[in-house]
Amino acid sequence: MGILDRLTGTRRPQAGTPALPARQLYDAIAALDRNDVPWSIRSGAAERADLVAEWTDTTGPQHFRYMIVLRLDEALHEVIALDRLWQSDGPGGGARYGQGGNVSRRGFSGTIERDANGKLRVVRTGGFDTRQLKDPLRDTVTASGWTWRQRALSM
């Protein structure tokens, strides 16, 4: 991976990896939508795309919605990805929206409790790391012989 690829978020398949047909790649990405993961993958028709991977967390005081809009370009064997992130500090707090580039956010929510010895500790009640969604998508794309290309602007 070159420096420009690293800056733009582009990931390429290993040399010699045969490119799957677009329909097989679509099915492989859709198969990542399971009951044991905190996100969902659905058709991207409403966003004029092929697929949308989305993770919404409203369990803690800080709410967020992270979306990756995917468009498959079969002629170039590329998946063009656009990140979108909505984040709120909860009731009465500010809200932020970000789009494009290589969005990467981590956070968690928790409560402060006393343990059996009376010592204060933080108990994690929720959290997110955008890599938990992006990495399986990117790995599936590159393992299928396609290039993952991050978009900086709207599709």
mmCIF file of C-alpha atoms in Angstrom:
data_model
loop_
_atom_site.group_PDB
_atom_site.id
_atom_site.type_symbol
_atom_site.label_atom_id
_atom_site.label_comp_id
_atom_site.label_asym_id
_atom_site.label_seq_id
_atom_site.Cartn_x
_atom_site.Cartn_y
_atom_site.Cartn_z
ATOM 1 C CA MET A 1 0.000 0.000 0.000
ATOM 2 C CA GLY A 2 1.448 3.339 -1.051
ATOM 3 C CA ILE A 3 1.352 6.559 0.916
ATOM 4 C CA LEU A 4 -1.398 7.983 -1.286
ATOM 5 C CA ASP A 5 -3.546 4.872 -0.766
ATOM 6 C CA ARG A 6 -3.063 5.162 2.989
ATOM 7 C CA LEU A 7 -4.120 8.817 2.963
ATOM 8 C CA THR A 8 -7.183 8.205 0.809
ATOM 9 C CA GLY A 9 -8.303 5.012 2.577
ATOM 10 C CA THR A 10 -7.846 2.843 -0.522
ATOM 11 C CA ARG A 11 -7.237 -0.857 0.044
ATOM 12 C CA ARG A 12 -6.297 -3.155 -2.805
ATOM 13 C CA PRO A 13 -6.576 -6.960 -3.034
ATOM 14 C CA GLN A 14 -3.467 -9.092 -2.864
ATOM 15 C CA ALA A 15 -1.810 -9.546 -6.237
ATOM 16 C CA GLY A 16 -3.283 -12.445 -8.177
ATOM 17 C CA THR A 17 -6.593 -12.514 -6.291
ATOM 18 C CA PRO A 18 -9.297 -13.189 -8.891
ATOM 19 C CA ALA A 19 -12.183 -10.703 -8.886
ATOM 20 C CA LEU A 20 -15.572 -12.221 -8.125
ATOM 21 C CA PRO A 21 -18.573 -11.149 -10.183
ATOM 22 C CA ALA A 22 -20.444 -8.181 -8.703
ATOM 23 C CA ARG A 23 -23.445 -10.312 -7.678
ATOM 24 C CA GLN A 24 -21.248 -12.674 -5.644
ATOM 25 C CA LEU A 25 -19.540 -9.733 -3.940
ATOM 26 C CA TYR A 26 -22.944 -8.166 -3.206
ATOM 27 C CA ASP A 27 -24.077 -11.446 -1.614
ATOM 28 C CA ALA A 28 -20.835 -11.772 0.396
ATOM 29 C CA ILE A 29 -21.240 -8.258 1.808
ATOM 30 C CA ALA A 30 -24.942 -8.830 2.548
ATOM 31 C CA ALA A 31 -24.003 -12.041 4.409
ATOM 32 C CA LEU A 32 -22.146 -9.914 6.986
ATOM 33 C CA ASP A 33 -25.584 -8.869 8.302
ATOM 34 C CA ARG A 34 -26.118 -11.318 11.156
ATOM 35 C CA ASN A 35 -27.943 -11.296 14.490
ATOM 36 C CA ASP A 36 -24.702 -11.330 16.515
ATOM 37 C CA VAL A 37 -23.376 -7.971 15.223
ATOM 38 C CA PRO A 38 -24.530 -4.473 16.240
ATOM 39 C CA TRP A 39 -25.045 -3.245 12.674
ATOM 40 C CA SER A 40 -27.238 -4.034 9.698
ATOM 41 C CA ILE A 41 -26.668 -4.182 5.959
ATOM 42 C CA ARG A 42 -29.481 -3.361 3.584
ATOM 43 C CA SER A 43 -30.217 -2.326 0.018
ATOM 44 C CA GLY A 44 -28.945 1.142 -0.796
ATOM 45 C CA ALA A 45 -31.714 2.049 -3.254
ATOM 46 C CA ALA A 46 -32.882 4.993 -1.107
ATOM 47 C CA GLU A 47 -29.327 6.431 -1.201
ATOM 48 C CA ARG A 48 -28.853 5.692 -4.931
ATOM 49 C CA ALA A 49 -26.265 3.059 -4.056
ATOM 50 C CA ASP A 50 -25.987 -0.726 -4.040
ATOM 51 C CA LEU A 51 -25.708 -1.392 -0.301
ATOM 52 C CA VAL A 52 -25.724 0.499 2.992
ATOM 53 C CA ALA A 53 -24.091 -0.712 6.183
ATOM 54 C CA GLU A 54 -25.493 1.077 9.229
ATOM 55 C CA TRP A 55 -24.835 1.080 12.964
ATOM 56 C CA THR A 56 -27.038 3.054 15.336
ATOM 57 C CA ASP A 57 -26.402 3.221 19.081
ATOM 58 C CA THR A 58 -28.762 5.075 21.397
ATOM 59 C CA THR A 59 -28.006 3.096 24.557
ATOM 60 C CA GLY A 60 -25.774 5.649 26.235
ATOM 61 C CA PRO A 61 -25.968 9.364 26.787
ATOM 62 C CA GLN A 62 -24.075 9.960 23.538
ATOM 63 C CA HIS A 63 -26.114 8.772 20.535
ATOM 64 C CA PHE A 64 -24.577 8.030 17.169
ATOM 65 C CA ARG A 65 -25.488 6.724 13.747
ATOM 66 C CA TYR A 66 -22.693 5.534 11.471
ATOM 67 C CA MET A 67 -23.402 4.641 7.870
ATOM 68 C CA ILE A 68 -21.223 3.431 5.003
ATOM 69 C CA VAL A 69 -22.849 3.849 1.589
ATOM 70 C CA LEU A 70 -21.429 1.362 -0.948
ATOM 71 C CA ARG A 71 -21.497 1.488 -4.711
ATOM 72 C CA LEU A 72 -20.086 -1.424 -6.738
ATOM 73 C CA ASP A 73 -18.298 -0.555 -9.990
ATOM 74 C CA GLU A 74 -18.056 -3.846 -11.847
ATOM 75 C CA ALA A 75 -16.063 -2.397 -14.776
ATOM 76 C CA LEU A 76 -13.206 -1.331 -12.464
ATOM 77 C CA HIS A 77 -13.766 -3.983 -9.750
ATOM 78 C CA GLU A 78 -13.977 -1.225 -7.165
ATOM 79 C CA VAL A 79 -16.285 -0.603 -4.239
ATOM 80 C CA ILE A 80 -16.707 3.103 -3.656
ATOM 81 C CA ALA A 81 -17.482 3.801 0.005
ATOM 82 C CA LEU A 82 -18.801 6.993 1.580
ATOM 83 C CA ASP A 83 -18.832 7.341 5.365
ATOM 84 C CA ARG A 84 -21.537 9.310 7.174
ATOM 85 C CA LEU A 85 -21.627 9.919 10.918
ATOM 86 C CA TRP A 86 -24.292 11.596 13.036
ATOM 87 C CA GLN A 87 -23.394 12.117 16.680
ATOM 88 C CA SER A 88 -25.361 13.710 19.506
ATOM 89 C CA ASP A 89 -24.449 14.479 23.096
ATOM 90 C CA GLY A 90 -27.964 13.502 24.133
ATOM 91 C CA PRO A 91 -30.901 15.611 25.281
ATOM 92 C CA GLY A 92 -29.974 19.278 25.373
ATOM 93 C CA GLY A 93 -26.532 18.594 23.918
ATOM 94 C CA GLY A 94 -25.042 19.495 20.588
ATOM 95 C CA ALA A 95 -25.221 17.400 17.448
ATOM 96 C CA ARG A 96 -22.573 16.827 14.783
ATOM 97 C CA TYR A 97 -22.657 15.411 11.264
ATOM 98 C CA GLY A 98 -19.680 14.338 9.226
ATOM 99 C CA GLN A 99 -19.408 12.868 5.761
ATOM 100 C CA GLY A 100 -16.675 11.589 3.528
ATOM 101 C CA GLY A 101 -13.074 10.768 4.047
ATOM 102 C CA ASN A 102 -12.085 7.950 6.297
ATOM 103 C CA VAL A 103 -14.306 8.480 9.350
ATOM 104 C CA SER A 104 -12.947 6.754 12.430
ATOM 105 C CA ARG A 105 -14.553 7.166 15.838
ATOM 106 C CA ARG A 106 -14.406 5.277 19.099
ATOM 107 C CA GLY A 107 -16.292 5.838 22.281
ATOM 108 C CA PHE A 108 -18.083 4.152 25.094
ATOM 109 C CA SER A 109 -20.668 4.872 27.717
ATOM 110 C CA GLY A 110 -20.632 3.607 31.240
ATOM 111 C CA THR A 111 -21.746 4.104 34.792
ATOM 112 C CA ILE A 112 -19.688 4.619 37.915
ATOM 113 C CA GLU A 113 -20.314 2.018 40.592
ATOM 114 C CA ARG A 114 -18.650 0.765 43.711
ATOM 115 C CA ASP A 115 -17.165 -2.717 43.704
ATOM 116 C CA ALA A 116 -17.329 -5.209 46.609
ATOM 117 C CA ASN A 117 -14.473 -3.391 48.373
ATOM 118 C CA GLY A 118 -16.178 0.002 48.045
ATOM 119 C CA LYS A 119 -13.771 1.205 45.365
ATOM 120 C CA LEU A 120 -15.216 3.234 42.471
ATOM 121 C CA ARG A 121 -15.053 1.670 39.026
ATOM 122 C CA VAL A 122 -16.480 2.347 35.579
ATOM 123 C CA VAL A 123 -18.828 -0.302 34.235
ATOM 124 C CA ARG A 124 -19.128 -0.202 30.464
ATOM 125 C CA THR A 125 -22.770 -0.088 29.320
ATOM 126 C CA GLY A 126 -22.304 0.504 25.603
ATOM 127 C CA GLY A 127 -19.860 1.688 23.026
ATOM 128 C CA PHE A 128 -18.773 1.835 19.445
ATOM 129 C CA ASP A 129 -15.708 1.652 17.268
ATOM 130 C CA THR A 130 -16.296 2.371 13.585
ATOM 131 C CA ARG A 131 -13.561 -0.130 12.696
ATOM 132 C CA GLN A 132 -15.834 -2.950 13.900
ATOM 133 C CA LEU A 133 -18.061 -2.245 10.905
ATOM 134 C CA LYS A 134 -15.576 -0.990 8.327
ATOM 135 C CA ASP A 135 -12.910 -3.701 8.730
ATOM 136 C CA PRO A 136 -15.163 -6.702 7.891
ATOM 137 C CA LEU A 137 -16.561 -4.825 4.875
ATOM 138 C CA ARG A 138 -13.123 -3.873 3.606
ATOM 139 C CA ASP A 139 -11.729 -7.367 4.221
ATOM 140 C CA THR A 140 -14.622 -8.972 2.321
ATOM 141 C CA VAL A 141 -14.137 -6.611 -0.623
ATOM 142 C CA THR A 142 -10.385 -7.145 -0.938
ATOM 143 C CA ALA A 143 -10.650 -10.926 -0.383
ATOM 144 C CA SER A 144 -13.085 -10.938 -3.327
ATOM 145 C CA GLY A 145 -10.440 -9.399 -5.601
ATOM 146 C CA TRP A 146 -11.954 -5.903 -5.583
ATOM 147 C CA THR A 147 -10.451 -2.560 -4.527
ATOM 148 C CA TRP A 148 -11.964 -0.590 -1.636
ATOM 149 C CA ARG A 149 -11.947 3.116 -2.522
ATOM 150 C CA GLN A 150 -12.961 5.708 0.036
ATOM 151 C CA ARG A 151 -14.912 8.751 -1.224
ATOM 152 C CA ALA A 152 -14.336 12.166 0.269
ATOM 153 C CA LEU A 153 -17.424 13.787 -1.220
ATOM 154 C CA SER A 154 -21.048 12.852 -1.731
ATOM 155 C CA MET A 155 -21.896 10.244 -4.369
#
